[in-house]
Structures are given as structure tokens and as C-alpha cells.
Short mmCIF file of C-alpha atoms and ligand atoms in Angstrom, two decimals:
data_model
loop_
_atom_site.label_atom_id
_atom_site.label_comp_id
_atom_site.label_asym_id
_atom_site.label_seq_id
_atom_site.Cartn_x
_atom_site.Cartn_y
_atom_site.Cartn_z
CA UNK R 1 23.41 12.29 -18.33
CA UNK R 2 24.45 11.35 -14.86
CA UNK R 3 26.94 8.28 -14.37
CA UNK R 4 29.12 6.56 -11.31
CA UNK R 5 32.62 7.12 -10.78
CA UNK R 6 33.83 3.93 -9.06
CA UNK R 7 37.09 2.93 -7.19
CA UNK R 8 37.95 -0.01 -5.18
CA UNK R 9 37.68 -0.28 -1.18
CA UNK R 10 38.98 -2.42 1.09
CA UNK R 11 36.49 -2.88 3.20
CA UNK R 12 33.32 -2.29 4.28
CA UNK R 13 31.34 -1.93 7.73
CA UNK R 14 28.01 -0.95 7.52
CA UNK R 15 24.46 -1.08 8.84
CA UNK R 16 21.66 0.47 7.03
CA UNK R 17 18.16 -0.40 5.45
CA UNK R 18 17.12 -0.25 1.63
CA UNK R 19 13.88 0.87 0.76
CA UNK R 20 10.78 -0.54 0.56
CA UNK R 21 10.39 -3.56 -2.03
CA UNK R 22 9.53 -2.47 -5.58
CA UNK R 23 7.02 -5.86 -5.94
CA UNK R 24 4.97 -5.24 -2.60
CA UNK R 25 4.99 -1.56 -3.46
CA UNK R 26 2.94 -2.13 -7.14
CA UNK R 27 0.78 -4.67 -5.31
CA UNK R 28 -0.05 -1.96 -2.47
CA UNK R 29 -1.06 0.69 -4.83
CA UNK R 30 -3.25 -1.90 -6.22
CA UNK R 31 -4.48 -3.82 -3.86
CA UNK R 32 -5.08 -0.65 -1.87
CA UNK R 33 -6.76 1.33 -4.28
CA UNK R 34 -9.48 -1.75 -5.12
CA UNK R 35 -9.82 -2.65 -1.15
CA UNK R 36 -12.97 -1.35 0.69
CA UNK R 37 -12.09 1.74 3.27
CA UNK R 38 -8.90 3.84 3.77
CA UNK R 39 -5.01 1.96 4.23
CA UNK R 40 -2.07 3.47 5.82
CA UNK R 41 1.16 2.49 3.40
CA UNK R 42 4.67 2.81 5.18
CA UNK R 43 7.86 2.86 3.65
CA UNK R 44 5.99 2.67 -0.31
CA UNK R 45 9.21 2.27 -2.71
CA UNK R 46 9.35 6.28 -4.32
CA UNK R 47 10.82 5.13 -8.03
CA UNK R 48 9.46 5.79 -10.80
CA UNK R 49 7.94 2.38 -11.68
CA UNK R 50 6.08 2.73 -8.51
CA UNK R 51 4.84 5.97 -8.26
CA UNK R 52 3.84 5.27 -12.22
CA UNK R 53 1.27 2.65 -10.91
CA UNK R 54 0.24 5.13 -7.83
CA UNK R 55 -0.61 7.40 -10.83
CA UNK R 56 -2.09 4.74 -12.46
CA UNK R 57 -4.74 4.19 -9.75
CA UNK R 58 -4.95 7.79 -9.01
CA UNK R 59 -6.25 7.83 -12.97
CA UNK R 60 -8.77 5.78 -11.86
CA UNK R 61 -10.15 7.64 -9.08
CA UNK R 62 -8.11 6.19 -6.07
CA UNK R 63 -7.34 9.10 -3.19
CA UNK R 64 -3.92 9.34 -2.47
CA UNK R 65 -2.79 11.41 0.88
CA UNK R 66 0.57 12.06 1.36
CA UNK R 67 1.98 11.86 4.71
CA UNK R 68 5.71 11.38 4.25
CA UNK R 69 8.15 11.64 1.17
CA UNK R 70 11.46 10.67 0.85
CA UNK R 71 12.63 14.21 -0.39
CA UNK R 72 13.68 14.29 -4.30
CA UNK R 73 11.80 10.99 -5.10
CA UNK R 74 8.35 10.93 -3.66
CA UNK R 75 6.12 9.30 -0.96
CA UNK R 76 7.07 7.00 1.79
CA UNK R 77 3.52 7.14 3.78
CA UNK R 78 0.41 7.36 2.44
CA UNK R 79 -3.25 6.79 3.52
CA UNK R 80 -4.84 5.22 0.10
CA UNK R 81 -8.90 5.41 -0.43
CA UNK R 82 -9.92 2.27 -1.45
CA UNK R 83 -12.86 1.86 -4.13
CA UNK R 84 -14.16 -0.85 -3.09
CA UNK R 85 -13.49 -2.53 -6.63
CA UNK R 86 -15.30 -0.01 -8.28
CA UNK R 87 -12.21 2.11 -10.67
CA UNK R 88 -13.65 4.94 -12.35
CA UNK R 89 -12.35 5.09 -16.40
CA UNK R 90 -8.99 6.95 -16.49
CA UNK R 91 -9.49 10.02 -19.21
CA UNK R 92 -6.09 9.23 -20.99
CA UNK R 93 -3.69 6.72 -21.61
CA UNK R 94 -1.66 5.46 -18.60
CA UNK R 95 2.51 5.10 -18.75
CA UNK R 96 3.45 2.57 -17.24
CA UNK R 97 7.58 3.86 -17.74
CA UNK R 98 9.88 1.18 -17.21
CA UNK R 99 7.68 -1.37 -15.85
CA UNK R 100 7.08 -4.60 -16.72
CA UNK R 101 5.02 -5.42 -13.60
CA UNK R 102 3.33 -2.08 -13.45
CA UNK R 103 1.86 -2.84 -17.06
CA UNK R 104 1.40 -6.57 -16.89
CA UNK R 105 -0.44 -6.51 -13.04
CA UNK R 106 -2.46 -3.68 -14.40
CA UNK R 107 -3.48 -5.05 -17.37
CA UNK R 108 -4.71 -8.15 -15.51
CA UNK R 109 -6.59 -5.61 -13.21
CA UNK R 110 -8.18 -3.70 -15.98
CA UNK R 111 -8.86 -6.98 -18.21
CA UNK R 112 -12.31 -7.20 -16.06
CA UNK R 113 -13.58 -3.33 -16.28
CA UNK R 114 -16.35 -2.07 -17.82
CA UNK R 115 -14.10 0.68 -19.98
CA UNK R 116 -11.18 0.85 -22.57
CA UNK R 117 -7.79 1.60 -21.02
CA UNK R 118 -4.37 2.39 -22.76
CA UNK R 119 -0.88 1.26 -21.32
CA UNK R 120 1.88 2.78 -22.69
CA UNK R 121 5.86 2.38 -21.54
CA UNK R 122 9.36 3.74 -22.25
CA UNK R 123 11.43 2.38 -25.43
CA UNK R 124 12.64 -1.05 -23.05
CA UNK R 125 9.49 -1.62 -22.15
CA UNK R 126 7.39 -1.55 -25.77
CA UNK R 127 10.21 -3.87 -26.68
CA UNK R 128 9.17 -6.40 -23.73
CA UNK R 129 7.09 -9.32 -24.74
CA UNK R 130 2.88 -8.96 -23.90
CA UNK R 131 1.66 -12.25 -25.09
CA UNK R 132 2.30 -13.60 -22.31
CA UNK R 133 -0.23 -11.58 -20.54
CA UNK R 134 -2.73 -10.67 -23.68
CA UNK R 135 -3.26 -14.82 -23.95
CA UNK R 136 -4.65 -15.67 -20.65
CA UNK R 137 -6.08 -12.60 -20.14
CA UNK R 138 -7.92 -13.04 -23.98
CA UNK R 139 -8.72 -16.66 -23.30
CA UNK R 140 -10.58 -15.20 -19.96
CA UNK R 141 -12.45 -13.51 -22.39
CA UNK R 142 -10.40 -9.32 -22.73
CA UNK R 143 -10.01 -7.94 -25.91
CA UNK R 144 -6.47 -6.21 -25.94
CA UNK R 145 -4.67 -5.07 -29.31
CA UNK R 146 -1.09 -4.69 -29.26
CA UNK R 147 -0.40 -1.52 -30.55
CA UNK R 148 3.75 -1.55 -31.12
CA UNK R 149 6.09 -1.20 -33.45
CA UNK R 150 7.08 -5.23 -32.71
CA UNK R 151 4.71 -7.64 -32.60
CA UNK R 152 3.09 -8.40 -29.07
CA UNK R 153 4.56 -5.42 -27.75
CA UNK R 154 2.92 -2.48 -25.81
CA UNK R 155 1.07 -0.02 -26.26
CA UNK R 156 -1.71 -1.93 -25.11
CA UNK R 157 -5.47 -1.04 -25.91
CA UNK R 158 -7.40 -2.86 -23.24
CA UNK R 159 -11.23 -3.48 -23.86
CA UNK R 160 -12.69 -4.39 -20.57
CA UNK R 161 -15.27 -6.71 -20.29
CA UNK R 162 -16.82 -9.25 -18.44
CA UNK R 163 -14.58 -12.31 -17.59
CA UNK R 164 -15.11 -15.74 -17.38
CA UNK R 165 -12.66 -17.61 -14.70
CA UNK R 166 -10.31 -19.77 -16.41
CA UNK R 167 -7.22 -22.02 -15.11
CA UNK R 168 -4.40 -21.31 -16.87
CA UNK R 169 -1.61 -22.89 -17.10
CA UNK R 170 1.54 -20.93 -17.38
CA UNK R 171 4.12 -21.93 -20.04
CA UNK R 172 7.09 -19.63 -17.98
CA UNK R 173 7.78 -19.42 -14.25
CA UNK R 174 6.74 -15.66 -14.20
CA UNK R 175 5.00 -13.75 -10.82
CA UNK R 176 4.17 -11.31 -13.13
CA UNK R 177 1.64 -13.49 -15.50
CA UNK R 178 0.39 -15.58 -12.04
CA UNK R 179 -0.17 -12.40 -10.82
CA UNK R 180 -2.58 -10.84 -13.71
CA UNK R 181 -4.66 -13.46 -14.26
CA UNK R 182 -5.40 -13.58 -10.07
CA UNK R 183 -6.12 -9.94 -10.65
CA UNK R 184 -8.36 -10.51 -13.36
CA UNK R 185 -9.78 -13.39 -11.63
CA UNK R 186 -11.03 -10.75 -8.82
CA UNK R 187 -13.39 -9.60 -11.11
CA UNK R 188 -14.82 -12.81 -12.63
CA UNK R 189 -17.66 -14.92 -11.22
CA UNK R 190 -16.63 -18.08 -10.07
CA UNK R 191 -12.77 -19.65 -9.94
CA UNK R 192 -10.02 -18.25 -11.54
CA UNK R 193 -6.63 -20.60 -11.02
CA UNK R 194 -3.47 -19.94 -12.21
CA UNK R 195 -0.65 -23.11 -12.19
CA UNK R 196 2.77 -22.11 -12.26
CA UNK R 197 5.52 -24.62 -13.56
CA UNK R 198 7.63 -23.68 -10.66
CA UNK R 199 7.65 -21.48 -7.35
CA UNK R 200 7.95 -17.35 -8.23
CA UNK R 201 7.67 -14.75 -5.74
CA UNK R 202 4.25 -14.87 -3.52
CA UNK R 203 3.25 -11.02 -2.89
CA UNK R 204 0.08 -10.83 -4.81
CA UNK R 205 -0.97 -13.90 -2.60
CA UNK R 206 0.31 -12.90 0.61
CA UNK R 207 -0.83 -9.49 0.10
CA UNK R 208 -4.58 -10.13 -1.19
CA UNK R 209 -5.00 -12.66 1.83
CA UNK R 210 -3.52 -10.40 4.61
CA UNK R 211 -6.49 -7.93 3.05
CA UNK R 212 -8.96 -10.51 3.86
CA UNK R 213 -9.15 -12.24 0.23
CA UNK R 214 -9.49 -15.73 0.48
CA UNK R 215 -7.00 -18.13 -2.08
CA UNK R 216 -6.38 -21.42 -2.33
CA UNK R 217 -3.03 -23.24 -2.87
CA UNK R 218 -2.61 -27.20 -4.15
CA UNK R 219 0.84 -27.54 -5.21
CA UNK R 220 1.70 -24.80 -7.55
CA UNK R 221 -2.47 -24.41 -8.59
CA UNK R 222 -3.13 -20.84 -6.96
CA UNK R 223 -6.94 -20.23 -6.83
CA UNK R 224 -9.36 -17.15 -6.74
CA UNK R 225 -12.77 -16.69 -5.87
CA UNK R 226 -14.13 -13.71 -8.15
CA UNK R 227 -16.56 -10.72 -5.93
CA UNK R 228 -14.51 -10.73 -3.21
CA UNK R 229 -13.80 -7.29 -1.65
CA UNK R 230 -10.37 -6.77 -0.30
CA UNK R 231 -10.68 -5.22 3.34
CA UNK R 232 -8.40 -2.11 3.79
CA UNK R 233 -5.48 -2.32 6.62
CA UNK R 234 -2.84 -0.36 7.37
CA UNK R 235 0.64 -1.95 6.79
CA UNK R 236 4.96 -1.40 6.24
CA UNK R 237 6.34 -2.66 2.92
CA UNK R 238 9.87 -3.78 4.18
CA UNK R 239 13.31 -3.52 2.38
CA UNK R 240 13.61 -4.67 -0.82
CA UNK R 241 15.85 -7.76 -0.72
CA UNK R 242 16.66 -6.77 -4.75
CA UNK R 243 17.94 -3.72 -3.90
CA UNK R 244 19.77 -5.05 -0.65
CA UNK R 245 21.80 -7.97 -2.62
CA UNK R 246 23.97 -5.50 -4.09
CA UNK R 247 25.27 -4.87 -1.15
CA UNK R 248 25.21 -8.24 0.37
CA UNK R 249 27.94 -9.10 -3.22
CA UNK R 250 29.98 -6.09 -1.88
CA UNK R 251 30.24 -7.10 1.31
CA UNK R 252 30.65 -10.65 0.67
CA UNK R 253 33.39 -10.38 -1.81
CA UNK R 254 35.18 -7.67 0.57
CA UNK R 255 36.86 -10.51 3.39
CA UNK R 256 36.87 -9.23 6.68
CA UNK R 257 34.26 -6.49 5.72
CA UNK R 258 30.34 -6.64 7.81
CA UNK R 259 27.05 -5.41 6.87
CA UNK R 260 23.96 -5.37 8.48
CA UNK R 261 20.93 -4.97 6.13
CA UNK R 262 17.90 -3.75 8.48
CA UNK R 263 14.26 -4.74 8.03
CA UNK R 264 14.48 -6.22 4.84
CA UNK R 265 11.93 -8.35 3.35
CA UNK R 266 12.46 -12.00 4.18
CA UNK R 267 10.20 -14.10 2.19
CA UNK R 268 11.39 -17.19 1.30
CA UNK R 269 10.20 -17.01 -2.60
CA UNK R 270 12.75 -14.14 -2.71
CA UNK R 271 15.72 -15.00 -0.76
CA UNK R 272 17.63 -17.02 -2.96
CA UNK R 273 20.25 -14.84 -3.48
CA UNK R 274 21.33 -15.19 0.45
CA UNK R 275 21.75 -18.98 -0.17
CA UNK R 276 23.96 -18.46 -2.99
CA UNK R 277 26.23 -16.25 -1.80
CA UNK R 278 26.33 -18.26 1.67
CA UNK R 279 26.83 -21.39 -0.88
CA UNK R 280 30.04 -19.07 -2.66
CA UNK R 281 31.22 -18.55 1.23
CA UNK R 282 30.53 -15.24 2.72
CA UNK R 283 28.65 -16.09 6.37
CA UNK R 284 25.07 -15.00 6.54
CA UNK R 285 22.96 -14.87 9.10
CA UNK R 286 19.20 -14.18 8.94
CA UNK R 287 17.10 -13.08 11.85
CA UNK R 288 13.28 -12.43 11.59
CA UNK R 289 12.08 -9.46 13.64
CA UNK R 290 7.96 -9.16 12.56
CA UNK R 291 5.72 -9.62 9.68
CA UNK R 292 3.90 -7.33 7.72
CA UNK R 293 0.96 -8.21 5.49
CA UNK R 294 1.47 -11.43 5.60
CA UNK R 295 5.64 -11.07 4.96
CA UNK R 296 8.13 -11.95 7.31
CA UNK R 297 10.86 -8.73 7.82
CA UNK R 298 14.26 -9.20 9.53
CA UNK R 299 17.84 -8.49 9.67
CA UNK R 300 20.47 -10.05 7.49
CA UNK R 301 24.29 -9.72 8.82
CA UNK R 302 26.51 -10.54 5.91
CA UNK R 303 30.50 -11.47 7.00
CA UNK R 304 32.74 -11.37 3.74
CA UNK R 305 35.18 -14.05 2.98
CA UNK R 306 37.21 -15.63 -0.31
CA UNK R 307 34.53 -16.59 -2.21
CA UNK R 308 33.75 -19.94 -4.53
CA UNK R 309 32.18 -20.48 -7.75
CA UNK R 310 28.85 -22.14 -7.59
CA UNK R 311 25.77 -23.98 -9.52
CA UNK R 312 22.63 -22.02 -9.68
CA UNK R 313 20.00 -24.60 -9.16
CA UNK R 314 16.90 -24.37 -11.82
CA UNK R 315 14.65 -24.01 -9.00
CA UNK R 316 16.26 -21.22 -7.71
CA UNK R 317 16.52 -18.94 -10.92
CA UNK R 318 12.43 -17.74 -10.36
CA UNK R 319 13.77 -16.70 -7.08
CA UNK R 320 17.18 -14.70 -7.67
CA UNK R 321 16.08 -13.56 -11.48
CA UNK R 322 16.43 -9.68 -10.40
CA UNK R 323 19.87 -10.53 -8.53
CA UNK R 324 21.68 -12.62 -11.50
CA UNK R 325 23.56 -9.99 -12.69
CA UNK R 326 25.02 -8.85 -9.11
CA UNK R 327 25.54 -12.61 -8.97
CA UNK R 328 27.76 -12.81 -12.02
CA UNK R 329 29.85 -9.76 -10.50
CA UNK R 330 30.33 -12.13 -7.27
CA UNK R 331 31.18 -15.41 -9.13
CA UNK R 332 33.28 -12.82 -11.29
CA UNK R 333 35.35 -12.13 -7.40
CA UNK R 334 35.61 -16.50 -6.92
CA UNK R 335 37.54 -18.66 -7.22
CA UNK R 336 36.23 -21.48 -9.94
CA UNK R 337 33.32 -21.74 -11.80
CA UNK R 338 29.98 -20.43 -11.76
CA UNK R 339 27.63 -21.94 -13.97
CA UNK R 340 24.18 -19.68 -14.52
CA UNK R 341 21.07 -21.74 -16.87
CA UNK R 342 17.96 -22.11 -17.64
CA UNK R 343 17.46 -18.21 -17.28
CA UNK R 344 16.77 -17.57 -20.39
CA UNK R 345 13.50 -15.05 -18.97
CA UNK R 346 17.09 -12.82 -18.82
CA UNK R 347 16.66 -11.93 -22.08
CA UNK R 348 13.22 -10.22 -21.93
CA UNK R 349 13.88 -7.79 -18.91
CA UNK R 350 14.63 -3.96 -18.87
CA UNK R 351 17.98 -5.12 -21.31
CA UNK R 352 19.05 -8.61 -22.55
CA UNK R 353 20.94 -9.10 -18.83
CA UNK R 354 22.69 -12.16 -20.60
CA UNK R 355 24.58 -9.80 -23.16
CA UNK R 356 24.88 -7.12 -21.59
CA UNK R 357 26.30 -8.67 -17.94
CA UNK R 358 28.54 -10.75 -20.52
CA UNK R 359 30.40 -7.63 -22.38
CA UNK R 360 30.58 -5.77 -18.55
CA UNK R 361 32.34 -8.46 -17.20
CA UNK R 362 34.49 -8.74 -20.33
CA UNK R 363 34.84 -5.06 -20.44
CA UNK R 364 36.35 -4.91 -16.62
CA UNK R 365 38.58 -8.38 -17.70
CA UNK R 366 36.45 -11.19 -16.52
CA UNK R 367 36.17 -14.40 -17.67
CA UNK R 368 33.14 -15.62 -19.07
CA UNK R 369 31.10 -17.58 -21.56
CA UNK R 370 27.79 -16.97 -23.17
CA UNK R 371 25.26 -19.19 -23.54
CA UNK R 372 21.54 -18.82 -25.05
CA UNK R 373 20.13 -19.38 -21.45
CA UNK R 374 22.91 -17.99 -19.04
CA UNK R 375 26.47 -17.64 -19.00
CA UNK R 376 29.69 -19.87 -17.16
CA UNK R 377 31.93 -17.40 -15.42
CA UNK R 378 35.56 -18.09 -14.30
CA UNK R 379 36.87 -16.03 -11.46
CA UNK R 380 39.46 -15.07 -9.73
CA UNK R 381 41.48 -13.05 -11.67
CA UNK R 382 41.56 -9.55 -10.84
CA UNK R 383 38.81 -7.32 -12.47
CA UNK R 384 40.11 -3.91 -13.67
CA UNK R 385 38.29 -0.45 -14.52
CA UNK R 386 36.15 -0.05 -17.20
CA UNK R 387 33.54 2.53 -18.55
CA UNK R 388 30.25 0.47 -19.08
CA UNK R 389 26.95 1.81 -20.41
CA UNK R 390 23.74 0.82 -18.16
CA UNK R 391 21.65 1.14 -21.44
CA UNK R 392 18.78 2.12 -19.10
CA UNK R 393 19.20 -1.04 -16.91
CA UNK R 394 19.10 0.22 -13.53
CA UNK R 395 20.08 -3.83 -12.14
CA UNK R 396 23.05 -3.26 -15.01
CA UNK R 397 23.99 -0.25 -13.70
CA UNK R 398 23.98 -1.17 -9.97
CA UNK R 399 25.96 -4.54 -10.25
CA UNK R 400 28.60 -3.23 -12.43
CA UNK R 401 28.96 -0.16 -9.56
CA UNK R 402 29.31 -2.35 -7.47
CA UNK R 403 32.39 -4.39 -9.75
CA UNK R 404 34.13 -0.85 -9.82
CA UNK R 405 34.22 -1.40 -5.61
CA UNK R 406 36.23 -4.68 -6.46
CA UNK R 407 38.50 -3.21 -9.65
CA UNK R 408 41.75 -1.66 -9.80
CA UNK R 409 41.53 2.28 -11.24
CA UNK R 410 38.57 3.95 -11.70
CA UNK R 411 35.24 2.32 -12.96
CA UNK R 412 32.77 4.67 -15.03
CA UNK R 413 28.96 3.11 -14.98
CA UNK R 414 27.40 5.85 -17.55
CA UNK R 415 23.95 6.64 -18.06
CA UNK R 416 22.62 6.39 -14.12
CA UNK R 417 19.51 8.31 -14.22
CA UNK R 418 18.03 4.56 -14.90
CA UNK R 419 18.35 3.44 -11.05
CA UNK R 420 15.96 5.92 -9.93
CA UNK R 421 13.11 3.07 -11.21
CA UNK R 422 13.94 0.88 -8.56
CA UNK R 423 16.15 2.22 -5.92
CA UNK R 424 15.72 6.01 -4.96
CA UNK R 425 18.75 6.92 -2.73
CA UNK R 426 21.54 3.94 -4.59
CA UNK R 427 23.97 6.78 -5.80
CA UNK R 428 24.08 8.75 -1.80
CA UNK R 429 24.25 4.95 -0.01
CA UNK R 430 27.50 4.28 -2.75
CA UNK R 431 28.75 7.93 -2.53
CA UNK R 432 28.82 7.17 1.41
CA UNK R 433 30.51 3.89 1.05
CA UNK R 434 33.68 5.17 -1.42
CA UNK R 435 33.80 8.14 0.64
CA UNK R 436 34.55 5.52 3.64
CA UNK R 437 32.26 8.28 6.08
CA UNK R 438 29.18 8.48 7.56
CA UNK R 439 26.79 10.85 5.46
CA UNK R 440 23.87 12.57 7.37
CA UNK R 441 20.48 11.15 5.68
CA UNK R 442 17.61 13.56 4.26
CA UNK R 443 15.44 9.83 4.89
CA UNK R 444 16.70 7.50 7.49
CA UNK R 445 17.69 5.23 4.68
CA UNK R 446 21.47 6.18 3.75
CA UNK R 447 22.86 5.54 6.62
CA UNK R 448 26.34 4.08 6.49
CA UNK R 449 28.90 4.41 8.93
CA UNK R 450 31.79 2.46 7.36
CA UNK R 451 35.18 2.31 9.03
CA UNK R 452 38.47 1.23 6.89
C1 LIG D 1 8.23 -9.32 -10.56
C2 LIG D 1 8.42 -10.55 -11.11
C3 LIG D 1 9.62 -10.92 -11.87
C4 LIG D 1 10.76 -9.93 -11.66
C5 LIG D 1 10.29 -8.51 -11.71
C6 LIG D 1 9.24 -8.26 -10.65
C7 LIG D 1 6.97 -9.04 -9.84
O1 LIG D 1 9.33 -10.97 -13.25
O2 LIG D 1 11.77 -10.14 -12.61
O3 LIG D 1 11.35 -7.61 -11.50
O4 LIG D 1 6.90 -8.05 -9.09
O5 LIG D 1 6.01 -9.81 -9.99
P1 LIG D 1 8.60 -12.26 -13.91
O6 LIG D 1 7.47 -12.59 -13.06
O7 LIG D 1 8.19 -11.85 -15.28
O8 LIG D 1 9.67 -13.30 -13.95
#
């Protein structure tokens, strides 16, 4: 079992990118795979949720060439050989790992085939709820049995069939679900729409369009002509912004410490987390440098100062769900109150991030209240060491690594392996930041010259 070993710092001054975004990376494989002709993929995210839906479109015929791999993890570049929407039936049942986008996306993509598919998952994700997915995607007209232990739950059986287009409205704020029933919708005749109670994160749209696949938008009504053919191109997935918040909180929380996140996905359904930690008082500054499939890429420059307790807006928490519990470990470092709600969705991801963000902070002596949809977090007294169990969270395991860069003694995150889903490369980038150096880089991702 491999863990963290933690200790403060005083500072930090850095420049380095994170790699490529865990949500375009699913939607490339995908996307990709169904398109018409052969795309070059740069900078593909190597974890294991991601290469699990690689292998999940490889099981259905897809051609993958490898031209680059980040060495350790897997491939970077890639040339993908689209099907032109025709998948071939996979032979046995697909795993899905970890992911809850992997296996929701692809169930919405194989919802519409003319074969049966299995999706199975690791122990967090059979525990995960389905409905959500198995009810639009039935009303359109799929068979799917829940196979697990707890009702709802994965495995999945899928029995593709023929769908009929549907607009459904969804009763969360959840990419995930939007993003299935689009998928399915690809292989309906006629309009599919999905309407979303608020804004979530745009990739599936931004991606299928900058492949030529024509959608239409009223208000939060997303719409999908079926028989369309995506039209391969050859593209760069840029930084995930996930991955790059936890450093953003360490920087921020560190005053008089800079950081310089390069090429890092900038799309406004996803940077939320920059506004609240500019809101807490750390200086940000965002600046654009190109666009790739339809997603604006840039720089972000992050200048650390005392930081403030905040309000999380409810509009907000679609956009900064993956980066709540680094944000608790900043409000944990400010002064006053931060007040998280209406993020109840916290309880359904890889753990429950409400309890188990709760005991962390009250295992490293923060201040903090539970409540069924979020948590109220008093900070500004001094965090000390603690060892924490990730319980296969790789976000858990992250944000409380990065607490043990704030705490006095010697912070033990156990139970690491777990990171490795989303963010190939975290433990060498936070090795190179305690060790206050500059590490040479197998992958010109860890990077990090820091100076005391
Ligand atoms: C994701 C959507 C979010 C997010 C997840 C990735 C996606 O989940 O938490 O990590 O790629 O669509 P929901 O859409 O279920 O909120």
C-alpha cells in the first residue's frame, strides 16, 4: 500500500503544467472512436479511468496507435480509427474501474447498439447510484438490468436497441446524465434534448461540435440531431483544471508563494474554483493562449496571500464539485467562515466527500460542521499532522496532501495508489515541491523549480 509523507513548506515558486483533463480525455476516446476517419489525440490523461474507456472502445473494435506514453502510466498521443458509428460487440464484459463517467457516458453510448454489453466497476463504483442514467436512457426506450448487490447499482447489463429521441428533463445538475442521453441521442432518429436545471461542465458539447456535430442550445435545453457522423480531427486535450486546483489551494494559502499553471483548460463551466479562491484572496490572473476543440487553454498565475472564508454560491457548486474538498482544506487555512451547500451530489462520488473531508479536517484540528448537503468550516487556527485514510478517493487523498503542506509535523495520507485514476505523475510533482528542488521529468509534466 503506498501513502504520502507530508510536511509543511513555506513557500512555493513554481511553474509547471498538469495533465490532460480527465473529462475531455473520456469524451476523446469516445467521440474519437465513433467519428468517421483517423484523429491525432495529444496530451490524452494516462489514469486508469481513462485508459479503462480507451479499452472500452478498443473492445469495440476502435484502432488505437500509440505514439507517445507518459512512461509508467500510459499514452499521451495517439492516432484513434474512428468507426464511423458503427462499434463492433465487445466479446466480454467491460470495467469501467473507478469511473463514474466512464460507465455512465458509455452506457448512454451503448443504450442505442444493436448488441448486449456489460459494465462492471471497482467496489466505489457498484456502490454509485445508476438510476440516474438507466431512467432516461429506459424511457428512450434501452433495456438495462442492474445487476448489484444494492439496488440501482452496477453491474450493468445493457440491451441495445433502437431508440426513440426523448427530452428529458434532468432532476440533478449532473454532466454526466446530460452527457448520456446526448450520446444516446446520436443514435436515435430525430431530436434527442436534454434540459439541465443548472449549468454543468460543456465537453461533450464542445467536443461533438468541434467534430462537426451539429447541437442546439435554448437556455439550459441542449439538443441532438440523431445520424449524424462525427468528422475525425486531430486535437490537444489541455490541463486538467481538477487536477491543477490543488495546487492553486497550496499556493494560495502559502503568502508570498507564485505558481504558474501552464496550458490548462480554461472553460468557463469549469473554472469556478479560480473565482473562489480569488473571492478567499489569493491574486489570480488568467491568460488565454489558444483553443482546442472548441476549449479555450491558457495560463493561470496564482499569488498567495492571507486568505478569507467565503459563500459558495449554488450556481457555482456544478462547476467546482471535483474541487470542494481542496476547497474545504483552503477555507480550513482562512480566516472566518466558509459556508459549502446544496452539494449534496458529494455524497454519491468515489467516497461520501462530505464525511470523509469532515473527519480529515477534524483529524488535522480543523474546525468544522456537518451538514446533510455540505459542511461550515471555521479557519484559522493552525492545522496539525494527522494520518488520514484516502479510502480509495484519489480527490481525498490529494487535498488532504496538500493540508500536510500547511500542518505542523508530519502528515501521513495512506492508501495512495487511488490518485493514479485521475492524476498520473501527483506523488513526483509533490515529492518535487517538499523536496524544495527541481526534479528532472521522465514527461515534461513535473516540472517544478521551487525556490524557498
Ligand atoms: C464529470 C461530471 C461530474 C464530475 C465528474 C466528471 C464529467 O459529475 O463530478 O468527476 O466528466 O462529466 P456529475 O456530472 O455526475 O456531477
Amino acid at each position: 500500500m503506498s501513502e504520502f509523507r507530508v510536511r509543511s513548506i513555506r513557500t512555493l515558486d513554481a511553474a509547471f503544467p498538469v495533465p490532460g483533463d480527465k473529462s475531455m480525455s473520456h469524451r476523446a476516446a469516445m467521440i474519437a472512436g465513433l467519428a468517421d476517419g483517423v484523429s491525432t489525440v495529444r496530451n490524452f490523461l494516462p489514469s486508469e479511468d481513462c485508459l479503462n474507456t480507451l479499452g472500452a472502445m478498443r473492445a469495440c473494435g476502435v484502432e488505437v496507435e500509440v505514439l507517445e506514453e507518459m512512461p509508467g502510466f500510459g499514452p499521451t498521443t495517439m492516432r484513434i480509427h474512428g468507426r464511423k458509428m458503427e462499434l463492433a460487440a465487445p466479446t466480454r464484459p467491460i470495467d469501467c474501474g473507478n469511473s463514474g463517467t466512464g460507465m455512465r457516458l458509455l452506457a448512454g453510448l451503448f443504450a442505442g447498439q444493436s448488441f448486449e454489453t456489460e459494465l462492471f466497476g471497482d467496489e466505489s463504483l457498484s456502490g454509485r447510484p445508476m438510476g440516474r442514467i438507466t431512467d432516461p436512457l429506459g424511457a428512450m426506450g434501452a433495456k438495462i438490468d442492474c445487476l448489484g448487490e444494492k439496488p440501482g447499482c452496477a453491474p450493468l447489463r445493457i440491451h441495445g436497441t433502437k431508440l426513440t429521441p426523448i427530452r428529458y428533463e434532468l432532476p440533478m445538475a449532473s454532466a454526466q446524465v446530460k452527457s448520456a442521453v446526448l450520446l444516446a441521442g446520436m443514435f436515435c432518429d430525430g431530436t434527442t434534448t436534454a434540459v439541465q436545471p443548472a449549468e454543468t461542465r460543456d465537453h461533450t458539447e464542445r467536443m461533438l461540435e468541434s467534430f462537426g456535430v451539429k447541437l442546439s442550445t435554448e437556455g439550459n435545453a441542449i439538443s441532438i440531431e440523431g445520424g449524424q457522423v462525427p468528422q475525425a480531427r486531430d486535437f490537444q486535450v489541455p490541463g486538467d483544471i481538477s487536477s491543477a486546483a490543488f495546487w492553486v489551494v497550496a499556493a494560495a494559502a502559502l503568502p508570498g508563494s507564485r505558481l504558474v499553471i501552464k496550458n490548462v483548460g480554461l472553460n468557463p463551466t469549469r473554472t469556478a474554483v479560480l473565482d473562489v479562491i480569488e473571492r478567499m484572496g489569493a491574486k489570480i490572473t488568467r491568460t488565454v493562449t489558444s483553443s482546442e476543440a472548441g476549449e479555450p487553454i491558457g495560463d493561470v498565475e496564482i499569488l498567495g496571500g492571507k486568505l478569507k472564508g467565503t459563500e459558495l454560491l449554488k450556481a457555482e457548486i456544478p462547476n467546482l464539485i471535483d474541487e470542494i474538498p481542496v476547497i474545504a482544506v483552503a477555507a480550513a487555512m482562512a480566516e472566518g467562515k466558509t459556508v459549502i451547500r446544496n452539494a449534496k451530489e458529494l455524497r454519491v462520488k468515489e467516497t461520501d466527500r462530505i464525511t470523509t473531508v469532515v473527519n480529515n479536517l477534524r483529524a488535522m484540528g480543523g474546525q468544522v460542521e456537518e451538514f446533510e448537503d455540505g459542511m461550515e468550516i471555521t479557519g484559522g487556527s493552525p492545522l496539525h499532522a494527522a494520518t488520514m485514510e484516502s479510502h480509495g478517493d484519489h480527490r481525498i487523498a490529494m487535498a488532504f496532501a496538500i493540508a500536510g503542506l500547511f500542518a505542523s509535523g508530519e502528515t501521513v495520507m495512506r492508501n495512495t495508489e487511488c490518485v493514479n485514476t485521475s492524476y498520473p505523475g501527483f506523488s513526483k510533482q509533490l515529492a518535487a515541491v517538499l523536496a524544495e528542488s527541481k526534479v528532472e521529468a521522465d514527461y515534461d509534466l513535473p516540472t517544478v523549480p521551487v525556490q524557498p
